[in-house]
mmCIF file of C-alpha atoms in Angstrom:
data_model
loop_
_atom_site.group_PDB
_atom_site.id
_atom_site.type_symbol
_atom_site.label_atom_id
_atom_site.label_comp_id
_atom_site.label_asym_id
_atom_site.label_seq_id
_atom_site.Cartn_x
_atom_site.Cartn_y
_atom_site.Cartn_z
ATOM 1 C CA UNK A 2 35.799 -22.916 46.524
ATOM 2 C CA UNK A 3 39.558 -21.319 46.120
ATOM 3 C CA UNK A 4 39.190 -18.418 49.195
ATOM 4 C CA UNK A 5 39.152 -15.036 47.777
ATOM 5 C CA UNK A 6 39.906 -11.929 49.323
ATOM 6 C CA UNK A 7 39.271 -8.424 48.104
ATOM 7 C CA UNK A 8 42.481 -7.275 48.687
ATOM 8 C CA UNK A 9 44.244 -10.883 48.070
ATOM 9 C CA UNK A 10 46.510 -10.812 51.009
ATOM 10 C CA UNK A 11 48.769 -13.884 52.112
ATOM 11 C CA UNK A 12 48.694 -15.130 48.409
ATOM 12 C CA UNK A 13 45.389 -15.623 48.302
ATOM 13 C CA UNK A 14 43.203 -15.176 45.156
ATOM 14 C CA UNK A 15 42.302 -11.975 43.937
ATOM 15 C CA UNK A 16 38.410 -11.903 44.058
ATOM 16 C CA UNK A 17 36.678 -11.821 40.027
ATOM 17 C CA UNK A 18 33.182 -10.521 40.008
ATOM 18 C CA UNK A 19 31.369 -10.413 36.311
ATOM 19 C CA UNK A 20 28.472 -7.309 36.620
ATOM 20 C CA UNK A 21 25.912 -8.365 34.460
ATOM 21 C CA UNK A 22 23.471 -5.459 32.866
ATOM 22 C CA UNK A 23 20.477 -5.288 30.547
ATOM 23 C CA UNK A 24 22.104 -1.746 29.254
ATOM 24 C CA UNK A 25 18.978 0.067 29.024
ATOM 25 C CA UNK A 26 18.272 1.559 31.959
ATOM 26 C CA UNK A 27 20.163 4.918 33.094
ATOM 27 C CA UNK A 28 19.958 4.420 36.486
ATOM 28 C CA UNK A 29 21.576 0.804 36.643
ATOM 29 C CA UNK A 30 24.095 1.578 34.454
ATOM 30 C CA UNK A 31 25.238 4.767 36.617
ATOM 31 C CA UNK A 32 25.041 2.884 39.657
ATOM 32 C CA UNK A 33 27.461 -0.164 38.002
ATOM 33 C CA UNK A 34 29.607 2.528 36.854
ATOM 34 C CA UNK A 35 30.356 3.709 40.686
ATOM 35 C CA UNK A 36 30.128 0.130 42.194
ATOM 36 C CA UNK A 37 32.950 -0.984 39.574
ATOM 37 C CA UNK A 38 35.159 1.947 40.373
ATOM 38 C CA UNK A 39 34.780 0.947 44.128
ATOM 39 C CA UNK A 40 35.394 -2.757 43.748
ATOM 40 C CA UNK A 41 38.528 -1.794 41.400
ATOM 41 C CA UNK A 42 40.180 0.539 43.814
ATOM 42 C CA UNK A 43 39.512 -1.858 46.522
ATOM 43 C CA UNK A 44 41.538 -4.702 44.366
ATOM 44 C CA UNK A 45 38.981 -6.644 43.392
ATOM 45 C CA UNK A 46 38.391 -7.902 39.511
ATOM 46 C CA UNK A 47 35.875 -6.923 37.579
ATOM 47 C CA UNK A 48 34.244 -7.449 34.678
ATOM 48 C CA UNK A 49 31.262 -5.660 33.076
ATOM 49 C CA UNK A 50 29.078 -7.820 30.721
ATOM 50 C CA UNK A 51 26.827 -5.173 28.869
ATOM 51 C CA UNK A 52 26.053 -4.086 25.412
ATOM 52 C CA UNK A 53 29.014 -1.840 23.538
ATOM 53 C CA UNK A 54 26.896 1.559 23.766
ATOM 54 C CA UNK A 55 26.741 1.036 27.319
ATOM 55 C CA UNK A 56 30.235 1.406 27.733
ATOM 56 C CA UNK A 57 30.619 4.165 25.543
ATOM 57 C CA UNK A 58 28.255 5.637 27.637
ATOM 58 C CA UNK A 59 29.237 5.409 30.736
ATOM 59 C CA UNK A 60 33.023 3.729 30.375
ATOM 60 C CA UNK A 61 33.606 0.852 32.564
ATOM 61 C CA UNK A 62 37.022 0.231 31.154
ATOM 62 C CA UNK A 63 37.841 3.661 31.870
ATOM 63 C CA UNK A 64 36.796 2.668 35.445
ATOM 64 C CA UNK A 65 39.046 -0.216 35.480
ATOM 65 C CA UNK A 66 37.008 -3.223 34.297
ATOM 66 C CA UNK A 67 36.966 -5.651 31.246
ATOM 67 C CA UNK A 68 34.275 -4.837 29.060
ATOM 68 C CA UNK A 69 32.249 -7.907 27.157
ATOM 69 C CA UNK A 70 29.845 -7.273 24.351
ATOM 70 C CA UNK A 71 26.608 -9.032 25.355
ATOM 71 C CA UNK A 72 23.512 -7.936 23.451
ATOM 72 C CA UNK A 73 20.508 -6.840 24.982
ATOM 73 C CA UNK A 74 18.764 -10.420 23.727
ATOM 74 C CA UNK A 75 18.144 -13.725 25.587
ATOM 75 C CA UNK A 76 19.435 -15.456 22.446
ATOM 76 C CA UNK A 77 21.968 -18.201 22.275
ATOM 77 C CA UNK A 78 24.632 -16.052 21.339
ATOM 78 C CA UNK A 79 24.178 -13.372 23.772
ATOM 79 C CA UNK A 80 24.228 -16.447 25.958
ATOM 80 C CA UNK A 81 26.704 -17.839 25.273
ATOM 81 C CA UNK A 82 28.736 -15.334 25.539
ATOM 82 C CA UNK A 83 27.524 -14.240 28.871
ATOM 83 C CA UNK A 84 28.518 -18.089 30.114
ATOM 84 C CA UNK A 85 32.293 -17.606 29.032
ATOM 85 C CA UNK A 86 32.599 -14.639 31.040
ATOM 86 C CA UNK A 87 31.016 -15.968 33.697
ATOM 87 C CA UNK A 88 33.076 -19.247 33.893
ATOM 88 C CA UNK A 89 35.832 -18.196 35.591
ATOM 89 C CA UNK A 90 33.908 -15.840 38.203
ATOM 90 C CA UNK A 91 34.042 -15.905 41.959
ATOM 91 C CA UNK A 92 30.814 -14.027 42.227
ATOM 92 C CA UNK A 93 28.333 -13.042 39.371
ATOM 93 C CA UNK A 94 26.251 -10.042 40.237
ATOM 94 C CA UNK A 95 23.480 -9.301 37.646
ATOM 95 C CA UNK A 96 21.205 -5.981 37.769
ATOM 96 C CA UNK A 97 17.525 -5.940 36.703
ATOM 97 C CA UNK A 98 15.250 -8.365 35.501
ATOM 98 C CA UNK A 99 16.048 -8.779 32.094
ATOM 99 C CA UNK A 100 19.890 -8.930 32.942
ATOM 100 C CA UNK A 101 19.562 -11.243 35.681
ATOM 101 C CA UNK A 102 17.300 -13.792 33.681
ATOM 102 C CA UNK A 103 19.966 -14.030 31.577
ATOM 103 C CA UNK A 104 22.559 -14.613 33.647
ATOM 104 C CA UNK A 105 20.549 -17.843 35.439
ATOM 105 C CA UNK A 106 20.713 -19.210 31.767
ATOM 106 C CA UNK A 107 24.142 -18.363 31.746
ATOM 107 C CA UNK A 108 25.085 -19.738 34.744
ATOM 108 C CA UNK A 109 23.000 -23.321 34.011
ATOM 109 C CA UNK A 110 22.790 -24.320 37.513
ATOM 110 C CA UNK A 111 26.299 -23.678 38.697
ATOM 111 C CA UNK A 112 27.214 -22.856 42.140
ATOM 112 C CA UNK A 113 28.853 -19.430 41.615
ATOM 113 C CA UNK A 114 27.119 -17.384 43.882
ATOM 114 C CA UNK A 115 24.925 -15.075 42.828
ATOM 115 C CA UNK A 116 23.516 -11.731 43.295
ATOM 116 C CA UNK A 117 20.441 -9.707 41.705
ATOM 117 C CA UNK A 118 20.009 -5.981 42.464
ATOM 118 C CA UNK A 119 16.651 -4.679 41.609
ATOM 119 C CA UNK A 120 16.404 -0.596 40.620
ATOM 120 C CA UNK A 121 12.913 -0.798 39.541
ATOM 121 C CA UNK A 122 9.601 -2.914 38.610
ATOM 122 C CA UNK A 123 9.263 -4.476 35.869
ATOM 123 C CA UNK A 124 6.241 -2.999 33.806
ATOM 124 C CA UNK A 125 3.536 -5.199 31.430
ATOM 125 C CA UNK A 126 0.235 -6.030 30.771
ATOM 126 C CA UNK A 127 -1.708 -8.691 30.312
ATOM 127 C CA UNK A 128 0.260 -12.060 29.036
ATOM 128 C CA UNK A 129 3.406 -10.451 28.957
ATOM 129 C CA UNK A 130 2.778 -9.383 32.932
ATOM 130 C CA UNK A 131 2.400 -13.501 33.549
ATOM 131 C CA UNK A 132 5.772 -13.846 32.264
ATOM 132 C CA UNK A 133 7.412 -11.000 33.836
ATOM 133 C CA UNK A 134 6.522 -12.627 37.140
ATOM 134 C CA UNK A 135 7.568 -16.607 35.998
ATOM 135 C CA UNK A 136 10.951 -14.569 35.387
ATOM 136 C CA UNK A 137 11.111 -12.697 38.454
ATOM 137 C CA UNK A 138 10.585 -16.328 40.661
ATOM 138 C CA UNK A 139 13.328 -17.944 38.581
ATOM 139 C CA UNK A 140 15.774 -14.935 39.233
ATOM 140 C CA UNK A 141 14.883 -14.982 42.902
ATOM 141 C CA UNK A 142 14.885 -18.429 43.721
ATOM 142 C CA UNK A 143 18.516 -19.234 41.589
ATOM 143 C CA UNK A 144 19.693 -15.793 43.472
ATOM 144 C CA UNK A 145 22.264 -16.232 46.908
ATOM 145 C CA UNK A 146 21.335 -12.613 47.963
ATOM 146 C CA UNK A 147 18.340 -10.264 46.489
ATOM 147 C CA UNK A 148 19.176 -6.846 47.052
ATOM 148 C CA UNK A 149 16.355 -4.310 46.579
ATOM 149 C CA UNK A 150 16.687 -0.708 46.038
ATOM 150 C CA UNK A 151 13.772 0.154 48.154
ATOM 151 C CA UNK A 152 11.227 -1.673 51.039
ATOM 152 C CA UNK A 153 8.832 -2.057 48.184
ATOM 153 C CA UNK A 154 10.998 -4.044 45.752
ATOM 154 C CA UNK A 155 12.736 -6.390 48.976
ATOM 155 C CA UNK A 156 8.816 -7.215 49.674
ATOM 156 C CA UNK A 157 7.821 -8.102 46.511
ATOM 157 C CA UNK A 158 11.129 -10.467 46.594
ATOM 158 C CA UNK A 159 10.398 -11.903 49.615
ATOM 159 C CA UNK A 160 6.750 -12.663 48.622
ATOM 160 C CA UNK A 161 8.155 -14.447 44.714
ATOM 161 C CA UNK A 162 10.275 -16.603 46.516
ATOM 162 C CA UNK A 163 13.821 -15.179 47.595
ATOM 163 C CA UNK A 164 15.445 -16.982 50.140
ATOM 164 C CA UNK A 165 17.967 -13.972 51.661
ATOM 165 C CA UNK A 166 16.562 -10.426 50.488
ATOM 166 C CA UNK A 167 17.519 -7.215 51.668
ATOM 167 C CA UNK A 168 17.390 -3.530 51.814
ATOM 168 C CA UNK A 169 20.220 -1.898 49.700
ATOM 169 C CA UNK A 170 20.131 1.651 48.952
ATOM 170 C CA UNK A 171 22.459 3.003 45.975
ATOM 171 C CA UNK A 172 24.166 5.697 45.735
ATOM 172 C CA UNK A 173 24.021 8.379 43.070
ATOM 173 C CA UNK A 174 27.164 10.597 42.572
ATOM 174 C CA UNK A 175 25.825 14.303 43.845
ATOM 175 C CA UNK A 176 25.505 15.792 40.342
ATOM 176 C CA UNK A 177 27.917 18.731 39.369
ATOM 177 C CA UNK A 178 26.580 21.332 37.417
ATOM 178 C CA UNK A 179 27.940 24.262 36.116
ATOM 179 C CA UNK A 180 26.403 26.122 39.140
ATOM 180 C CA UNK A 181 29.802 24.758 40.513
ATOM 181 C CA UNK A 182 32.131 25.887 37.805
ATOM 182 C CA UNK A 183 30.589 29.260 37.011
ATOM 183 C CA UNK A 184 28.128 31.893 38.434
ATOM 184 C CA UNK A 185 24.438 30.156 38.895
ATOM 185 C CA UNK A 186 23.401 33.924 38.842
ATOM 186 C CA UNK A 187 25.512 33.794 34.841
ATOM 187 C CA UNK A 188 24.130 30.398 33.907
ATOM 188 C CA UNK A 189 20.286 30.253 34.872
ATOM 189 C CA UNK A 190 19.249 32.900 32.328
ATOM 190 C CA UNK A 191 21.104 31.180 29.976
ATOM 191 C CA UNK A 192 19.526 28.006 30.333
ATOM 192 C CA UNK A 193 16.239 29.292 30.792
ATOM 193 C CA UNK A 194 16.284 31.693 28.043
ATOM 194 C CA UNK A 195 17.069 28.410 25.631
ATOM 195 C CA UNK A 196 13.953 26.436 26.868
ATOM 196 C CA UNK A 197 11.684 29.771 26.388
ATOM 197 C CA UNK A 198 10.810 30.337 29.737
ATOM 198 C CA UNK A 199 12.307 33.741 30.799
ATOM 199 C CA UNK A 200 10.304 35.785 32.912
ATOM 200 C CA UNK A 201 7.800 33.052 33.877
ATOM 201 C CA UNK A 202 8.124 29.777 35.740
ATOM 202 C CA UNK A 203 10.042 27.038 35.013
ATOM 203 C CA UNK A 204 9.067 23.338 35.954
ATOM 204 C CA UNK A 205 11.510 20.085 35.285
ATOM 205 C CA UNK A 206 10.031 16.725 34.888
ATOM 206 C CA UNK A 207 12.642 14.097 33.448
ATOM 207 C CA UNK A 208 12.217 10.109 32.916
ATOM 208 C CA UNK A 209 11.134 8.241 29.869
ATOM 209 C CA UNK A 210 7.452 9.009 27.672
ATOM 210 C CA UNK A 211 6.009 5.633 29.172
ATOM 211 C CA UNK A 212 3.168 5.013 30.318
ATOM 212 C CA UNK A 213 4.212 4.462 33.947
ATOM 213 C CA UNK A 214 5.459 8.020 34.357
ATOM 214 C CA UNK A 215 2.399 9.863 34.635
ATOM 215 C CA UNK A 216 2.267 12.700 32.252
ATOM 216 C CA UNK A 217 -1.208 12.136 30.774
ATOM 217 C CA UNK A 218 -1.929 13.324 34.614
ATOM 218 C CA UNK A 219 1.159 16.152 34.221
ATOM 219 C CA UNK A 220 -0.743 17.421 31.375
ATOM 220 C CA UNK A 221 -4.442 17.471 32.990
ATOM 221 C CA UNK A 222 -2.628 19.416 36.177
ATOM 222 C CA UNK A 223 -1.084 22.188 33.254
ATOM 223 C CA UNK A 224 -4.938 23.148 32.412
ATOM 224 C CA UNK A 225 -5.116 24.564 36.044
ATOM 225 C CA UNK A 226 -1.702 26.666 35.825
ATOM 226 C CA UNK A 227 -2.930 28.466 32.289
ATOM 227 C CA UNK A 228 -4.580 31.095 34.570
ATOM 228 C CA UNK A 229 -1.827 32.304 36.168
ATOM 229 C CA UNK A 230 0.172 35.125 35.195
ATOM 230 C CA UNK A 231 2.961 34.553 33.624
ATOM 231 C CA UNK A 232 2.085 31.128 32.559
ATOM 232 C CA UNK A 233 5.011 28.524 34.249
ATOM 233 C CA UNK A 234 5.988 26.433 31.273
ATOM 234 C CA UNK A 235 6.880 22.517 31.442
ATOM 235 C CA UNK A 236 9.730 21.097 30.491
ATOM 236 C CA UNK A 237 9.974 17.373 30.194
ATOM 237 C CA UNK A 238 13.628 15.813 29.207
ATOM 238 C CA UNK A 239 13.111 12.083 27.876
ATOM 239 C CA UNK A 240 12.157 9.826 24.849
ATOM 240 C CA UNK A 241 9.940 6.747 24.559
ATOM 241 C CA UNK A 242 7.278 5.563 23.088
ATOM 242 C CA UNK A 243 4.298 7.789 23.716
ATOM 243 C CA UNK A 244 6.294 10.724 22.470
ATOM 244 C CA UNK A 245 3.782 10.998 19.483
ATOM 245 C CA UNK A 246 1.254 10.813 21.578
ATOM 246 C CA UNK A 247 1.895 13.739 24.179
ATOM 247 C CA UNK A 248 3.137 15.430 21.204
ATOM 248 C CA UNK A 249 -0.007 16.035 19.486
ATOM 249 C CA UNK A 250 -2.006 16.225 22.886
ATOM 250 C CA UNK A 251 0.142 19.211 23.602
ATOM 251 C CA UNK A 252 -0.415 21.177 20.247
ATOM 252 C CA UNK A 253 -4.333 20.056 19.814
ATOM 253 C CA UNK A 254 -5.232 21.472 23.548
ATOM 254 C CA UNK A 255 -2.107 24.470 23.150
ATOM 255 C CA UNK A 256 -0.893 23.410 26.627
ATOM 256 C CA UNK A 257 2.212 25.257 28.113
ATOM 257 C CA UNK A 258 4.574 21.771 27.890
ATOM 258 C CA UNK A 259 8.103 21.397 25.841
ATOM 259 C CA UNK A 260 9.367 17.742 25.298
ATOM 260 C CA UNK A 261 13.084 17.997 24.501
ATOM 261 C CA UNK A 262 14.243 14.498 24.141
ATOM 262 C CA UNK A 263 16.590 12.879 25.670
ATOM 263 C CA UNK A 264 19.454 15.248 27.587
ATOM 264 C CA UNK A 265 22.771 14.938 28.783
ATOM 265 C CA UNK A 266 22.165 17.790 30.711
ATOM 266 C CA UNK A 267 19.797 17.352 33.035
ATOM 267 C CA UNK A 268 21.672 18.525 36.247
ATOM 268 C CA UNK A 269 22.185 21.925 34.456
ATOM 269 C CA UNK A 270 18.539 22.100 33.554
ATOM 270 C CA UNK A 271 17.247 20.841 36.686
ATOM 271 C CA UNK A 272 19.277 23.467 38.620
ATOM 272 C CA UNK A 273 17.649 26.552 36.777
ATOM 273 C CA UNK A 274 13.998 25.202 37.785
ATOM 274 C CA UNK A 275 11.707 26.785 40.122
ATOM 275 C CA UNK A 276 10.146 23.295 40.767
ATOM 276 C CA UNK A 277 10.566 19.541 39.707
ATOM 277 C CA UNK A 278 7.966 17.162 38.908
ATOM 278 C CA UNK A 279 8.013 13.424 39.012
ATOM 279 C CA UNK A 280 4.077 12.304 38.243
ATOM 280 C CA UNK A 281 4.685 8.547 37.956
ATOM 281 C CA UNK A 282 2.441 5.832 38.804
ATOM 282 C CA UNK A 283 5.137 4.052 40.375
ATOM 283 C CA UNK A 284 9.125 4.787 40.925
ATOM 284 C CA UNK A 285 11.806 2.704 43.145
ATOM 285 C CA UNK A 286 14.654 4.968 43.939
ATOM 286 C CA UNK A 287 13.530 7.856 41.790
ATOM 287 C CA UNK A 288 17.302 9.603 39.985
ATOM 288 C CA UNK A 289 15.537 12.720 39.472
ATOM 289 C CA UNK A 290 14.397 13.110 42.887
ATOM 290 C CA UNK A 291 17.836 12.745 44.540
ATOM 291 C CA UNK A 292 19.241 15.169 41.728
ATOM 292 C CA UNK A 293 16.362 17.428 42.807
ATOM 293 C CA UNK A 294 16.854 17.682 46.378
ATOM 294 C CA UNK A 295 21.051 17.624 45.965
ATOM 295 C CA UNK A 296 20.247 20.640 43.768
ATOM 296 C CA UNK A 297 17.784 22.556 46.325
ATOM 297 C CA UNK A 298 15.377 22.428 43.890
ATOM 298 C CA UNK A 299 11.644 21.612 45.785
ATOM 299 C CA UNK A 300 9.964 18.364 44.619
ATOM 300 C CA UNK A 301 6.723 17.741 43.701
ATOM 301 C CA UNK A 302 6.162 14.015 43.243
ATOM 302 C CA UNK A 303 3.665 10.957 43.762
ATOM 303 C CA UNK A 304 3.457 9.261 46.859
ATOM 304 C CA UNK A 305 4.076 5.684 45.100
ATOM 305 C CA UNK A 306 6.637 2.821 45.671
ATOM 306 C CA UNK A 307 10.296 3.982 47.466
ATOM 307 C CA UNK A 308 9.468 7.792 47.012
ATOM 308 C CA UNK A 309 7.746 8.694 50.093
ATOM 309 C CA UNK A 310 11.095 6.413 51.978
ATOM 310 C CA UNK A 311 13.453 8.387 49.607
ATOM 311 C CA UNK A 312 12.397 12.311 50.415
ATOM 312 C CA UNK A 313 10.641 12.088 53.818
ATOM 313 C CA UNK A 314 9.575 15.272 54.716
ATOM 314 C CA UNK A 315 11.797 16.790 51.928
ATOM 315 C CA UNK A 316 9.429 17.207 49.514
ATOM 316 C CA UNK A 317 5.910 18.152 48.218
ATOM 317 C CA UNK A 318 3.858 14.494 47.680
ATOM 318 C CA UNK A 319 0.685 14.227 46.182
ATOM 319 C CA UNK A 320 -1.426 11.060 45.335
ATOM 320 C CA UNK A 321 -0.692 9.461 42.015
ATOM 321 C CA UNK A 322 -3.142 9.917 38.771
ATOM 322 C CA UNK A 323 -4.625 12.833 40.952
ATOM 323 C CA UNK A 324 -4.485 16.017 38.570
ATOM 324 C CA UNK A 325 -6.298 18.723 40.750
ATOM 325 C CA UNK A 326 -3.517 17.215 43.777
ATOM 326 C CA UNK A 327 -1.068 17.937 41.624
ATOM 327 C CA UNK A 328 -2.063 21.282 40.147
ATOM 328 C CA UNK A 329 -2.952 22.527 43.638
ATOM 329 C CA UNK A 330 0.419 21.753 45.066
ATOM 330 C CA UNK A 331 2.202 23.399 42.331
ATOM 331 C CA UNK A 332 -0.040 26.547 42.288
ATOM 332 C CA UNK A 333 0.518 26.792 46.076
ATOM 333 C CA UNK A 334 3.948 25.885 46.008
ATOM 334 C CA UNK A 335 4.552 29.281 43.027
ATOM 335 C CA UNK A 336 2.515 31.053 45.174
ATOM 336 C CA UNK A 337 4.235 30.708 48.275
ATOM 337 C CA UNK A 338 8.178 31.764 48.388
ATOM 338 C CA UNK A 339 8.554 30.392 52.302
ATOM 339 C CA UNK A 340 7.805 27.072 51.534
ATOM 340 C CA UNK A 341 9.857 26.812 48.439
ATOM 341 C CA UNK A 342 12.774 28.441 50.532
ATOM 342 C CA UNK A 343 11.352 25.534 53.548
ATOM 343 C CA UNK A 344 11.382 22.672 50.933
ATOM 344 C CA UNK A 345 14.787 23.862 49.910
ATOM 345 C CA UNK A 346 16.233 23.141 53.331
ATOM 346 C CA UNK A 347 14.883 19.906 54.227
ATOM 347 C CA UNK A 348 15.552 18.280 50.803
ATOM 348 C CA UNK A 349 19.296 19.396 51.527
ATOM 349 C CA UNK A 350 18.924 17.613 55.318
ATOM 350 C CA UNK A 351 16.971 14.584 53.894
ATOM 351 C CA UNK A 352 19.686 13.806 50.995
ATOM 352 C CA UNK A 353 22.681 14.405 53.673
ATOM 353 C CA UNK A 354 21.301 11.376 55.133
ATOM 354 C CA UNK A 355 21.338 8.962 51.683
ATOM 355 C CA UNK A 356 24.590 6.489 51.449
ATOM 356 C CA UNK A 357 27.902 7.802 50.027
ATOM 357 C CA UNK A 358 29.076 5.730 46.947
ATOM 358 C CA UNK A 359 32.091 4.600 49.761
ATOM 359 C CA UNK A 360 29.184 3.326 52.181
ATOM 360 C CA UNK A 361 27.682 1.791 49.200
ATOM 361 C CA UNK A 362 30.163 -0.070 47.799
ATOM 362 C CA UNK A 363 31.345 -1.151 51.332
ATOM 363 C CA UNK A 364 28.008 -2.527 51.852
ATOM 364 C CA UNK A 365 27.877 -4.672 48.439
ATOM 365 C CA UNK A 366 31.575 -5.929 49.003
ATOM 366 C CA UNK A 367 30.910 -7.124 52.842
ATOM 367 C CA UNK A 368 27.666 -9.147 50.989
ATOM 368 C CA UNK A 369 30.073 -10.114 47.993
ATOM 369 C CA UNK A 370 33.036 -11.766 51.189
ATOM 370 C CA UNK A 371 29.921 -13.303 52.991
ATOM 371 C CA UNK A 372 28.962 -15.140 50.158
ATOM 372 C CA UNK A 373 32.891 -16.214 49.009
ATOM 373 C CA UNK A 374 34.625 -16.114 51.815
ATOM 374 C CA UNK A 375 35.292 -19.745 53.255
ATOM 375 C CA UNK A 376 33.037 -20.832 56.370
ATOM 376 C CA UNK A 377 34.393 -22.288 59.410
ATOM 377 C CA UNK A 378 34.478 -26.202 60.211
ATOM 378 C CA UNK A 379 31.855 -26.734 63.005
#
């Protein structure tokens, strides 16, 4: 292999990474975002391989990388195409199941070294579960380095097969809301007089309608907060499939919950809250719980997967599928200012502990030298 350096000194190669994404999954596509503006101002190459919308939604080339059009398919073509911009790569770094799967076809065998980042699990049922874990052994046993987003996700490499998996914690930019461009005092009415709930409280949950998320629970625990006074309305920002669903569950039983759809928004939103929710069944390195606890807004979420590793003692955690838990902790949590103020303080403590994007690019670049960088003759 030609040696590679970062920062390409003594005429040495500049190093060519291709970031490979599914381009369906928020929280991936922010974290490639950062990593490629990191790797570019560092000198090395990069190139994002990722269907068109994803750029447009979060701009690669405006941070500095080529941009390929590859289709959210495992077809020939999207293939195909993957393989040419692959072939002249130093490293190829996929992220998520779906993406990296494709990339192993891409890569036929070669010996570019290769790296998978997990963000999350994987979800099915049934026969489709079967294959999601004969594609999760193939993407681990092809990969040089697994890197896992949370304890959880580097075990369950470790037990499919990986030969070199490890913890890797990303980064999420701290959000900027308006808070820090106008007067919170100004802007919180605002928002809160748009989603209806002035003068009572306000509760966040944000995420896609799957099934995974927990809000057939959300909407048990809202039975329990219909006898207070004022009634504390939920707010859920998010589209998916069981939209319909929670849709007409919400107007049949007249329960105090408001699905928006998808928002671009959601730091604004989340910073008017009283409280945020996250219900799920299962969650890696949950985005809404570092927004919440950047934003000093208290947490109450599931004890599943990397959430009780993510918040510590930063937030409120309940078992998952557990409606009365739930409803309890938010009716004590609305009833009880100190805590709030309490929860406030050690979310703030617990996220000044999480990885700058600096420490995490530095972290993915000293894996990306290991792996390129040429080894000494014994």
């Amino acid at each position: 292999m030609t040696p590679v350096s970062s920062h390409a000194p003594h005429g040495q190669s500049q190093l060519r990474t291709v970031q490979v994404l599914g381009g369906g999954n928020a929280r991936s596509s922010a974290h490639v975002r950062s990593l490629t503006a990191g790797l570019v101002a560092r000198g090395v190459r990069v190139t994002v391989c990722a269907p068109v919308e994803a750029d447009h939604s979060y701009d690669f080339t405006g941070a500095g990388a080529d941009h390929v059009h590859v289709p959210r398919s495992s077809d020939p073509a999207a293939v195909a195409a993957l393989r040419a911009a692959c072939a002249d790569a130093d490293l190829v770094h996929a992220h998520g199941l779906h993406a990296s799967f494709r990339a192993v076809l891409a890569l036929g065998g070669r010996r570019t070294p290769f790296v998978v980042t997990w963000h999350d699990r994987a979800y099915a049922e049934g026969a489709r579960a079967h294959l999601l874990r004969l594609l999760e052994r193939r993407v681990v046993k092809a990969a040089s380095v697994v890197l896992g987003t949370t304890s959880d996700l580097v075990d369950r490499a470790r037990r499919t097969g990986a030969r070199d998996a490890r913890l890797a914690a990303v980064a999420i930019p701290a959000p900027r809301t308006c808070a820090e461009q106008d007067d919170p005092d100004r802007r919180k009415p605002k928002v809160r007089a748009e989603l209806g709930a002035t003068g009572r409280p306000l509760l966040m949950a944000v995420g896609s309608l799957d099934r995974h998320r927990g809000y057939d629970t959300l909407l048990d625990a809202t039975r329990a907060w219909c006898r207070l006074d004022p009634v504390p309305l939920v707010v859920i920002a998010g589209e998916g499939p069981l939209r319909g669903a929670l849709q007409r569950r919400i107007e049949s039983e007249g329960l105090p919950v408001r699905l928006i759809g998808r928002r671009d928004d959601v730091s604004e939103l989340l910073a008017a809250a009283d409280l945020a929710l996250l219900p799920s069944l299962w969650e890696s390195r949950s985005v809404l719980a570092q927004e919440a606890l950047h934003a000093r807004v208290p947490l109450v979420a599931t004890a599943v997967g990397g959430v009780p590793e993510l918040v510590g003692d930063g937030a409120e955690l309940v078992p998952s599928a557990d409606a009365k838990a739930l409803a309890d902790a938010v009716v004590r949590l609305l009833g009880n200012p100190e805590r709030r103020e309490l929860l406030r303080e050690k979310g703030a403590r617990q996220a000044a502990t999480w990885p700058t994007e600096d420490e995490t690019v530095a972290q993915v670049l000293s894996v990306y030298d290991e792996l390129t960088q040429p080894r000494p003759l014994a």
